[in-house]
CSV table of C-alpha atoms in Angstrom, one decimal:
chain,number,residue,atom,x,y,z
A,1,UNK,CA,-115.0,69.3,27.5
A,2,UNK,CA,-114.5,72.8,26.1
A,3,UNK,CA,-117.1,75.8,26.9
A,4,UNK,CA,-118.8,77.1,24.4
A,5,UNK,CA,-116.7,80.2,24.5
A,6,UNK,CA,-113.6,77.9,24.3
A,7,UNK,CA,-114.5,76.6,21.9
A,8,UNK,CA,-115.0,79.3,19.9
A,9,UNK,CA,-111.7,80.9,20.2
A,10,UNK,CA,-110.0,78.1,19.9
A,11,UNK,CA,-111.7,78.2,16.4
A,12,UNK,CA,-110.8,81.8,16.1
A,13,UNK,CA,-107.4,81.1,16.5
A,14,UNK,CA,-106.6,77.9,13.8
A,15,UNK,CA,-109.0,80.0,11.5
A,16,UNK,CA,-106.0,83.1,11.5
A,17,UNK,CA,-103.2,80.4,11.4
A,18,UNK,CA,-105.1,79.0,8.5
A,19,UNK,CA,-105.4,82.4,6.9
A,20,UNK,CA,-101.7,83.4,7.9
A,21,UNK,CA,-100.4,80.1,6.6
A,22,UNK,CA,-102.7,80.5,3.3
A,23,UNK,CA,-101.2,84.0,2.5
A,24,UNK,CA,-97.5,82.6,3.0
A,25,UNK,CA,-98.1,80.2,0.4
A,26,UNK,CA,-99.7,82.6,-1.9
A,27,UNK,CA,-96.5,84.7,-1.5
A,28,UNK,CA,-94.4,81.6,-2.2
A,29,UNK,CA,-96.2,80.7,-5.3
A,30,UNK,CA,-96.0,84.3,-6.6
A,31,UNK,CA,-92.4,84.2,-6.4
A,32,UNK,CA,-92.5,81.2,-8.1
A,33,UNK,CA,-94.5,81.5,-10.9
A,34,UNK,CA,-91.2,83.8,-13.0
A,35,UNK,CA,-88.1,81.7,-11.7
A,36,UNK,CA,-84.9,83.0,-13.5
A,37,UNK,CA,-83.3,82.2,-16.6
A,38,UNK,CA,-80.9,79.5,-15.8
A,39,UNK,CA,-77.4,80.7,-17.2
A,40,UNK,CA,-76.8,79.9,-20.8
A,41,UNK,CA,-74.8,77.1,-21.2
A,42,UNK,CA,-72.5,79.8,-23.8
A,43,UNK,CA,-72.7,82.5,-21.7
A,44,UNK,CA,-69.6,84.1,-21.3
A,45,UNK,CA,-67.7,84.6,-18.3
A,46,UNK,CA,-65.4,87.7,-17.6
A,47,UNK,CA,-61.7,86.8,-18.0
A,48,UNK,CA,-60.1,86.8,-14.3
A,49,UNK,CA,-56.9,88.5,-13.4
A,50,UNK,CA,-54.1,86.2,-11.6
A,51,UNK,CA,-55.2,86.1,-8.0
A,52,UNK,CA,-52.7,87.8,-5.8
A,53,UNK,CA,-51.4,86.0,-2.7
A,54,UNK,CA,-54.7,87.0,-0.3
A,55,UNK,CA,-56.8,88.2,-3.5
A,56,UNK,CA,-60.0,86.1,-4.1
A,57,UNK,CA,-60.0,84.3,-7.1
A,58,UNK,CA,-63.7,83.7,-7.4
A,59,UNK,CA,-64.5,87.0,-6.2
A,60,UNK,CA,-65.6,90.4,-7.9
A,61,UNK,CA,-66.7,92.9,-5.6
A,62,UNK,CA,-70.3,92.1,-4.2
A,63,UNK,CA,-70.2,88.4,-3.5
A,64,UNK,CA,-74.0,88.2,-3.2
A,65,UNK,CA,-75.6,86.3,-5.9
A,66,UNK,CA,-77.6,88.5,-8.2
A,67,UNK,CA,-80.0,85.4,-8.4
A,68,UNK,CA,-81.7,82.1,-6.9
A,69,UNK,CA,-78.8,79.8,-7.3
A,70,UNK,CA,-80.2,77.1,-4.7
A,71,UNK,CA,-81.0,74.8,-7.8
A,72,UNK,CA,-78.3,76.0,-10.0
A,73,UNK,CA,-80.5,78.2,-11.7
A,74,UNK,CA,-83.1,75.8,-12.4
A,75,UNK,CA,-86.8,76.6,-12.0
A,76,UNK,CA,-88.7,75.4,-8.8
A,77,UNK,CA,-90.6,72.1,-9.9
A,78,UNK,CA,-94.2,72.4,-10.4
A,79,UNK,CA,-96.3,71.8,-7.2
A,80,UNK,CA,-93.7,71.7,-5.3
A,81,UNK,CA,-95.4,74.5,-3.0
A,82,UNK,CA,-98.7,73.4,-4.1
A,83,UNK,CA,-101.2,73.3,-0.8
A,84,UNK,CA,-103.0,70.6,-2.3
A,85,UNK,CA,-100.1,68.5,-2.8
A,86,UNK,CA,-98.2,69.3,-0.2
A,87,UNK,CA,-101.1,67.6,2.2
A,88,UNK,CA,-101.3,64.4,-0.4
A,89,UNK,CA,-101.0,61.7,2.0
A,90,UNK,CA,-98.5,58.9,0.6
A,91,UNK,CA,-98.4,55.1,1.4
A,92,UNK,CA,-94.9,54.8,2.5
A,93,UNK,CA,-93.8,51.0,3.1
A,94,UNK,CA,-93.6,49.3,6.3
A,95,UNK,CA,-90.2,48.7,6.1
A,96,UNK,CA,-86.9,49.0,4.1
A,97,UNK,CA,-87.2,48.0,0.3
A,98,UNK,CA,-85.2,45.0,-0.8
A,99,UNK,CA,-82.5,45.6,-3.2
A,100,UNK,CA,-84.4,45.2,-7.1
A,101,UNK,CA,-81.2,44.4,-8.5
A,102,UNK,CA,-78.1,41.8,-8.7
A,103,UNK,CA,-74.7,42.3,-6.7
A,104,UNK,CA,-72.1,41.6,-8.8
A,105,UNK,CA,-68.4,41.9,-7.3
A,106,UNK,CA,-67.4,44.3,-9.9
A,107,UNK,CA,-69.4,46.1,-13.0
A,108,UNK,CA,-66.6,44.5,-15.1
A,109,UNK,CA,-68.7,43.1,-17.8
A,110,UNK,CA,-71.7,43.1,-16.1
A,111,UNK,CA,-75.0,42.4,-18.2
A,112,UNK,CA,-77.8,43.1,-16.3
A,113,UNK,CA,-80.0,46.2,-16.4
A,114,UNK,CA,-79.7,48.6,-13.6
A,115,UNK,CA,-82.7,50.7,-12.8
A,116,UNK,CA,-81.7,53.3,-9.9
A,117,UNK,CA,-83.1,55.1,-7.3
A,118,UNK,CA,-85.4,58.0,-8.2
A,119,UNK,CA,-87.7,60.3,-7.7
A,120,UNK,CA,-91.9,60.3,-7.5
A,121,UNK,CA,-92.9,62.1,-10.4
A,122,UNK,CA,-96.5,64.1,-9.0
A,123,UNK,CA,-94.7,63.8,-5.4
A,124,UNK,CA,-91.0,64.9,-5.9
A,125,UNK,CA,-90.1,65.4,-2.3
A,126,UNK,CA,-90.3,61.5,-2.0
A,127,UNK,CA,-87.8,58.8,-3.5
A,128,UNK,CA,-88.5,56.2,-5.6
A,129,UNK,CA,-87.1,52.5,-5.4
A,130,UNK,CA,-88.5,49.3,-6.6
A,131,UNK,CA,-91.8,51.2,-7.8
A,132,UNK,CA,-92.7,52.3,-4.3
A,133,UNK,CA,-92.1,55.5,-2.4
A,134,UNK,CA,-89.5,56.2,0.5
A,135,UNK,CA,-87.8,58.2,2.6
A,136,UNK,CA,-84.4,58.8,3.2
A,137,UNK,CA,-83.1,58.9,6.7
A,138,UNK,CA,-79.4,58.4,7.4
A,139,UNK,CA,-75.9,59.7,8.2
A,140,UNK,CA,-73.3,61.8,7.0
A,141,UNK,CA,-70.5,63.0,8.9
A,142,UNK,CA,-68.9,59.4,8.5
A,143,UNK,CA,-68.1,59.8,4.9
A,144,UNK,CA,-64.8,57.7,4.5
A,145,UNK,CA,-65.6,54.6,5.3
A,146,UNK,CA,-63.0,53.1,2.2
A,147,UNK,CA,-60.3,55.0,4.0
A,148,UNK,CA,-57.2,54.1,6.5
A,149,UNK,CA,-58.3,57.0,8.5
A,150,UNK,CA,-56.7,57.3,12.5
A,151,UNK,CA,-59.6,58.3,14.2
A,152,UNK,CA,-60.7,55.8,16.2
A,153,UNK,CA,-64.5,57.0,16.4
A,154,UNK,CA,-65.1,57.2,12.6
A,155,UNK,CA,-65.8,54.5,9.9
A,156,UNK,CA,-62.8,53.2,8.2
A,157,UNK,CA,-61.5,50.8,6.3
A,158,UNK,CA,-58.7,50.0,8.8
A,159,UNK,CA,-54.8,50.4,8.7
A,160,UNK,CA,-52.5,48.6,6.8
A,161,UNK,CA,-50.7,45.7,8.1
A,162,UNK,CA,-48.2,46.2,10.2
A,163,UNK,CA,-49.0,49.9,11.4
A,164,UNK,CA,-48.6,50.9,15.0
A,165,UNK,CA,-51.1,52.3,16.5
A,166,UNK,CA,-53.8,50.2,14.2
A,167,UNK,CA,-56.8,51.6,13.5
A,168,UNK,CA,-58.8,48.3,12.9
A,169,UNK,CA,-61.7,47.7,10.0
A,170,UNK,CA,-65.0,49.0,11.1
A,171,UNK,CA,-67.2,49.8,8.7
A,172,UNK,CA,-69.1,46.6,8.5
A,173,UNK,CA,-70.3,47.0,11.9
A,174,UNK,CA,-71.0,50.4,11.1
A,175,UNK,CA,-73.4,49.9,8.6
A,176,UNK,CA,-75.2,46.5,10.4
A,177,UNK,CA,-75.6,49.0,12.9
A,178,UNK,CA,-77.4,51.6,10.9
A,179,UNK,CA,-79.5,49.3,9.1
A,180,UNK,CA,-80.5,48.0,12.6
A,181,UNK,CA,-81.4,51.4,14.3
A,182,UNK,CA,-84.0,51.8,11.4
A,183,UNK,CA,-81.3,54.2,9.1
A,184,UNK,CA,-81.4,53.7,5.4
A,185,UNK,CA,-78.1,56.1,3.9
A,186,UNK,CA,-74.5,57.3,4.2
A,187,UNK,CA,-72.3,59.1,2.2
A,188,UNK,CA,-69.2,58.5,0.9
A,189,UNK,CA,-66.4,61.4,-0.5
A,190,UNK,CA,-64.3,60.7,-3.0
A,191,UNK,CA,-61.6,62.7,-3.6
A,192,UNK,CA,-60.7,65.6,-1.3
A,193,UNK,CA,-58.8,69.2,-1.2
A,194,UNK,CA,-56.1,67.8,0.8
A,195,UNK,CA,-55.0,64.5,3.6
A,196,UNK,CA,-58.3,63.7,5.4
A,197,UNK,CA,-56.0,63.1,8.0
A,198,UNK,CA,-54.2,65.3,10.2
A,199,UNK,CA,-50.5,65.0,10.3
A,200,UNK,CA,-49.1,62.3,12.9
A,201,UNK,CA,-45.7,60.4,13.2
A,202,UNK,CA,-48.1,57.2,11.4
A,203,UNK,CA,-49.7,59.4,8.6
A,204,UNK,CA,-46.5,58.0,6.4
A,205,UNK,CA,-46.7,58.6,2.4
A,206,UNK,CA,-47.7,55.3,1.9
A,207,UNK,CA,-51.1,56.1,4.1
A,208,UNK,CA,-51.8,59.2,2.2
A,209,UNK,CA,-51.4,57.3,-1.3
A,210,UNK,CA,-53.6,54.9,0.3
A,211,UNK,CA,-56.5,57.8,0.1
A,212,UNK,CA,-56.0,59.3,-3.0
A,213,UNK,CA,-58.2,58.3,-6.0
A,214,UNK,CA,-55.2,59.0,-8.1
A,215,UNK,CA,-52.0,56.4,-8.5
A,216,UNK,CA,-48.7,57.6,-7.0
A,217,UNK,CA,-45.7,56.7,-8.2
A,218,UNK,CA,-42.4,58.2,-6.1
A,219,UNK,CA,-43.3,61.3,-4.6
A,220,UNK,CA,-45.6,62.5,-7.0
A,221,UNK,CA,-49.5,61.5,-8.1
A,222,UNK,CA,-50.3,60.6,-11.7
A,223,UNK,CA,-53.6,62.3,-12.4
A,224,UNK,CA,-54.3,60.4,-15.6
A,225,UNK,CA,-54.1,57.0,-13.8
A,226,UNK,CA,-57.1,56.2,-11.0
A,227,UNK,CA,-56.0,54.0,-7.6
A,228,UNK,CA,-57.4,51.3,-8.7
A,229,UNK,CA,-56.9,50.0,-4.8
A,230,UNK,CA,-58.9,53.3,-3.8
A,231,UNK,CA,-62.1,52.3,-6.2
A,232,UNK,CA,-61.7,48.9,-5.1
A,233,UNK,CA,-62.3,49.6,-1.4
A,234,UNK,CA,-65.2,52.0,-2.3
A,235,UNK,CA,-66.4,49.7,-4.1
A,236,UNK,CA,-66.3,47.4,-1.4
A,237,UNK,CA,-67.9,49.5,0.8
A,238,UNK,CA,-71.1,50.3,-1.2
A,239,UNK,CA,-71.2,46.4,-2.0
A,240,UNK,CA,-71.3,46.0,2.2
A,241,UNK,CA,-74.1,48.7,1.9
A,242,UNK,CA,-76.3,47.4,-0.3
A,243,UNK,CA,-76.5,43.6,1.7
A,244,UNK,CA,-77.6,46.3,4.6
A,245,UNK,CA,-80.2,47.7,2.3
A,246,UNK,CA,-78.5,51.1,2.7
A,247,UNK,CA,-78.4,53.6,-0.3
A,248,UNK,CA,-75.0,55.5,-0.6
A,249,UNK,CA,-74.5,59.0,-1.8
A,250,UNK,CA,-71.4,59.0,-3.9
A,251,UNK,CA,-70.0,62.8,-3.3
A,252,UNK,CA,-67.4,63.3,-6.0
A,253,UNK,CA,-65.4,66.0,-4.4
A,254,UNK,CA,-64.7,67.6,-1.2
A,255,UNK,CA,-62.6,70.7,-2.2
A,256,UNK,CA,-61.6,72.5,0.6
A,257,UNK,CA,-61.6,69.1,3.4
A,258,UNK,CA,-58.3,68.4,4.6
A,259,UNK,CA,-56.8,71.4,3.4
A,260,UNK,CA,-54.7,73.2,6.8
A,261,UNK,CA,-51.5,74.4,6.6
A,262,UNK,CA,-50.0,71.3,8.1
A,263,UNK,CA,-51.6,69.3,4.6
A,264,UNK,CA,-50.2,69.2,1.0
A,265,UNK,CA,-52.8,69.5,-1.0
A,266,UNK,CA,-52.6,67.3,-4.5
A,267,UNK,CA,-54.0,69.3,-6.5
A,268,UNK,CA,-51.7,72.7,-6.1
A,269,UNK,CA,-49.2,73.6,-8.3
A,270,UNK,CA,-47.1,74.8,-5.4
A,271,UNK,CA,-46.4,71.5,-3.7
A,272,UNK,CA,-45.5,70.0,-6.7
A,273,UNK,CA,-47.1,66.8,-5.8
A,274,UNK,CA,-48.7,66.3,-9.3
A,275,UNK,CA,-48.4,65.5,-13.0
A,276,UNK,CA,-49.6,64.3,-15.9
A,277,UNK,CA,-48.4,64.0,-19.4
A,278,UNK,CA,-47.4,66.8,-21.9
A,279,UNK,CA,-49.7,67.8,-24.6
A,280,UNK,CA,-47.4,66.3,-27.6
A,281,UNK,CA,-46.8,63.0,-25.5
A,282,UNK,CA,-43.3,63.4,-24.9
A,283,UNK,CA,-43.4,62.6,-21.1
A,284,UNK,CA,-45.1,64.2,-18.0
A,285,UNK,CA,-44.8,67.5,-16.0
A,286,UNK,CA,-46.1,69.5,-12.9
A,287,UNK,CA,-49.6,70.4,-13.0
A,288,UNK,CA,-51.8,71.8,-10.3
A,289,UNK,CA,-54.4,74.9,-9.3
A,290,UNK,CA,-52.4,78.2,-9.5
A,291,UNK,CA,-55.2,78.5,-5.9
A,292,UNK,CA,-56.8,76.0,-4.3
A,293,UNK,CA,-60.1,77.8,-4.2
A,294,UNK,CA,-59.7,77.1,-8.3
A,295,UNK,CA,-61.0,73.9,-7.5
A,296,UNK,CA,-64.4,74.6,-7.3
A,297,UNK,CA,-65.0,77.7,-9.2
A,298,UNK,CA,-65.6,77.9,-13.2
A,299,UNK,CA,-62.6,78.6,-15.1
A,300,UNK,CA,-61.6,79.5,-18.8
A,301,UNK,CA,-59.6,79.6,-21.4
A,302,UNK,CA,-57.3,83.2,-19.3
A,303,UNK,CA,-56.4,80.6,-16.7
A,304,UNK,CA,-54.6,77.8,-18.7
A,305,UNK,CA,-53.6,76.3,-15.8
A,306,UNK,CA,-56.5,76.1,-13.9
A,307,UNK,CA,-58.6,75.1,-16.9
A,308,UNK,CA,-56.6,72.0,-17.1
A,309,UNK,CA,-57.0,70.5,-13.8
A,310,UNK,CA,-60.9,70.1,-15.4
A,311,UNK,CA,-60.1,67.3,-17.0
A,312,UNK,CA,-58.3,65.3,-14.1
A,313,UNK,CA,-61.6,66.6,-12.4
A,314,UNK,CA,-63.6,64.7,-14.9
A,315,UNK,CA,-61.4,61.8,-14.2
A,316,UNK,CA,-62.8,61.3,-11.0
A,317,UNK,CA,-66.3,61.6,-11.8
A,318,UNK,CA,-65.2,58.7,-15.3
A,319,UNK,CA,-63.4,56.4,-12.5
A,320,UNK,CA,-66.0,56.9,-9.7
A,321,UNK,CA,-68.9,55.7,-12.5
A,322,UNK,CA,-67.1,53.1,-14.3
A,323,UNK,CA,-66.4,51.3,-10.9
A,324,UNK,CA,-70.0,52.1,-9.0
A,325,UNK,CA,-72.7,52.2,-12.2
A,326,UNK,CA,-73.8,48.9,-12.1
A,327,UNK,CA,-75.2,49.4,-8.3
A,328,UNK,CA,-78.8,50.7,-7.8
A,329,UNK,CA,-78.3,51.7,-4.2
A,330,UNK,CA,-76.5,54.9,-5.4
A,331,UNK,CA,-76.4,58.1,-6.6
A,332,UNK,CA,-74.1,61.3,-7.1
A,333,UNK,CA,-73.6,64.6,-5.6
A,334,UNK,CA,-70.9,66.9,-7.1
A,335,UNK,CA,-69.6,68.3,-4.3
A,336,UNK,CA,-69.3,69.1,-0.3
A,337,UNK,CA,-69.7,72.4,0.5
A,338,UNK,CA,-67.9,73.8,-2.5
A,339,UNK,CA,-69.5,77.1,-1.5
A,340,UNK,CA,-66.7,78.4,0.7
A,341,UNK,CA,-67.5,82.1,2.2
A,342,UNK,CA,-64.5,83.3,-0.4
A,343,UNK,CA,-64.6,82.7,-3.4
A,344,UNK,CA,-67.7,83.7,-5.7
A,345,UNK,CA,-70.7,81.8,-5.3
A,346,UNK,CA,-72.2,82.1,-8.7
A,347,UNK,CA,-68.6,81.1,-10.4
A,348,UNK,CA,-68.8,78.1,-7.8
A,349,UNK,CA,-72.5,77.6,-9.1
A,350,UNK,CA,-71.2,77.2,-13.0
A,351,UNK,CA,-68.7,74.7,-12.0
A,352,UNK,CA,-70.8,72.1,-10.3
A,353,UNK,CA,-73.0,72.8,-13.7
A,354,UNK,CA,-70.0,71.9,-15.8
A,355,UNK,CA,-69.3,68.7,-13.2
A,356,UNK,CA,-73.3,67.7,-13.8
A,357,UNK,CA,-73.2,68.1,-17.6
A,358,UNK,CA,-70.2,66.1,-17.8
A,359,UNK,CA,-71.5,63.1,-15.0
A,360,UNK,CA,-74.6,63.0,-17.6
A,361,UNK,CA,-72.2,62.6,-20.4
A,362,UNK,CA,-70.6,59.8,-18.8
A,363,UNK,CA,-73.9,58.2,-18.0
A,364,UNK,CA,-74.8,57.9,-21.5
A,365,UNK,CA,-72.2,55.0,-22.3
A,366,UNK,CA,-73.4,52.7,-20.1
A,367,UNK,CA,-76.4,51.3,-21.6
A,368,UNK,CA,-77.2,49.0,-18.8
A,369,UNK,CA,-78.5,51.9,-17.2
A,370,UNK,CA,-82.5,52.1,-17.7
A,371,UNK,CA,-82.6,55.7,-16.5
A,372,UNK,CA,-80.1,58.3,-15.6
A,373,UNK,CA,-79.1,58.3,-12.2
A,374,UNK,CA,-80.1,61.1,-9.7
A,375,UNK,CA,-77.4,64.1,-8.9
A,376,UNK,CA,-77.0,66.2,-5.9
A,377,UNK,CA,-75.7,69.5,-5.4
């Protein structure tokens, strides 16, 4: 039992935090209530000079961003720092929703309707799957679990036959495992700045074709032609999650992940490891970033070069959807930490807002889908 004094400044003192926390929040909402102007989808950007060897691309002067860019621009959502709904109290279920949908082994002529995972409308800090609320809880450091990586602690796909060392399958177990500890996501990246692995005596070109999205043929990639053996095993691989009620968040790209000195990167011009076909049709050539740090900054029409490589960009996000839309355990994020410490923020910004527009685009042609799916940045 408390004395009467106690008890009184114990009352004294949640009366100031209440006060203290009351007056934060009035701040908050303040700053709010005039969000900026999101940037207009015409709005000009400054043509660039060609980047010099260590010059920053990306990169004018003051790299600070002259505005709230955490939403790419967007307004805060209303209520989101709202007291009264940040106390609402929300009936979570006991455990893990079943999947609402079909599994088909492939969205290959698939006919049923696909209603995905979204968010609560008056409550948007909580998801929303089979018409109840939920939580997200999960991993995602182990984000290539479709890939013949040779770390032996990760989830993998395992190595192909015949490879010494072998690096054996193990992301089946990996995910009955996180479904049993009481975990409900993982991640899985797509397409990536360079190898994802480092390079060893077994890391032969056949294992980095392996974990490409794009085909190879000889010693070059063909960026107009997906992998189809890549989309297959990430296919697999959200298939695998959804039997372990997991969701999967499908990161497009990972620009700057595997790229060391010891890696090739794909996508630059300089290691002439790509190529596509010539505007008038009459064969293929070299194509690639002029920089690497190109890959994840907004380009125009004073970089032809760079400004191409969008649209073998956009072919990952077509391929990724084509082979993935008809699964309701998933949704997109453009890209891992395409905010590197050089190269402009507000440049890198636009780009994932040019990736968006287009992933929405994309969305629109398959019918199937009831709603548009949710995107991360």
């Amino acid at each position: 039992m408390r004395s009467k004094n106690e008890k009184l400044r114990f009352f004294s003192l949640r009366l100031s935090i209440a006060f203290a926390f009351l007056a934060l929040s009035a701040v908050l909402v303040r700053a709010q209530t005039d969000p900026p102007d999101p940037p207009a989808d015409d709005e000009t950007v400054e043509p660039m000079p060609p980047p010099a060897p260590f010059e920053d691309p990306g990169v004018d002067g003051d790299p600070t961003p002259k505005e709230d860019l955490s939403v790419l621009g967007e307004p805060l959502l209303d209520g989101t720092l709202d007291l009264e709904v940040a106390g609402e109290e929300v009936d979570l279920p006991d455990a893990l929703v079943p999947s609402q949908t079909a599994t088909p082994p492939t969205c290959d002529g698939y006919n049923g309707s696909v209603t995905p995972l979204a968010i609560v409308q008056s409550k948007p800090h909580y998801f929303l799957y089979g018409g109840q609320p939920m939580l997200m809880v999960g991993v995602s450091a182990d984000a290539g679990c479709h890939l013949d990586l040779e770390d032996g602690n990760v989830c993998r796909v395992g190595s192909l036959p015949g490879v010494t060392p072998a690096f054996p399958q193990s992301y089946p177990q990996i995910l009955a495992d996180a479904k049993a500890k009481g975990l409900n996501k993982i991640r899985l990246w797509v397409a990536f700045g360079g190898d994802p692995n480092g390079p060893t005596t077994t890391n032969t070109p056949t294992k980095q074709a392996r974990n490409q999205p794009f085909l190879r043929e000889g010693a070059t990639y063909r960026l107009d032609q997906p992998n189809k053996d890549y989309f297959d095993r990430l296919r697999a691989v959200v298939i695998e999650a959804k039997k372990a009620d997991l969701f999967v968040e499908v990161t497009f790209f990972s620009p700057f992940q595997g790229d060391h000195p010891d890696t090739k990167s794909l996508w630059l011009a300089s290691n002439h490891l790509a190529k596509a076909p010539k505007a008038d049709g009459s064969g293929l050539e070299e194509v690639g970033f002029t920089d690497l740090r190109w890959f994840a900054l907004r380009s125009d029409a004073s970089h032809p070069a760079d400004d191409r490589m969008r649209q073998y960009q956009k072919n990952v996000i077509d391929w990724t959807i084509k082979w993935l839309w008809c699964y309701d355990n998933v949704w997109w994020e453009i890209a891992n930490e395409p905010e590197r410490a050089d190269v402009d923020p507000i440049l890198a910004a636009q780009w994932q807002q040019q990736m968006i527009a287009h992933t929405q685009q994309t969305e629109k042609t398959y019918p199937r889908l009831t709603a548009r799916r949710l995107i991360a940045v």
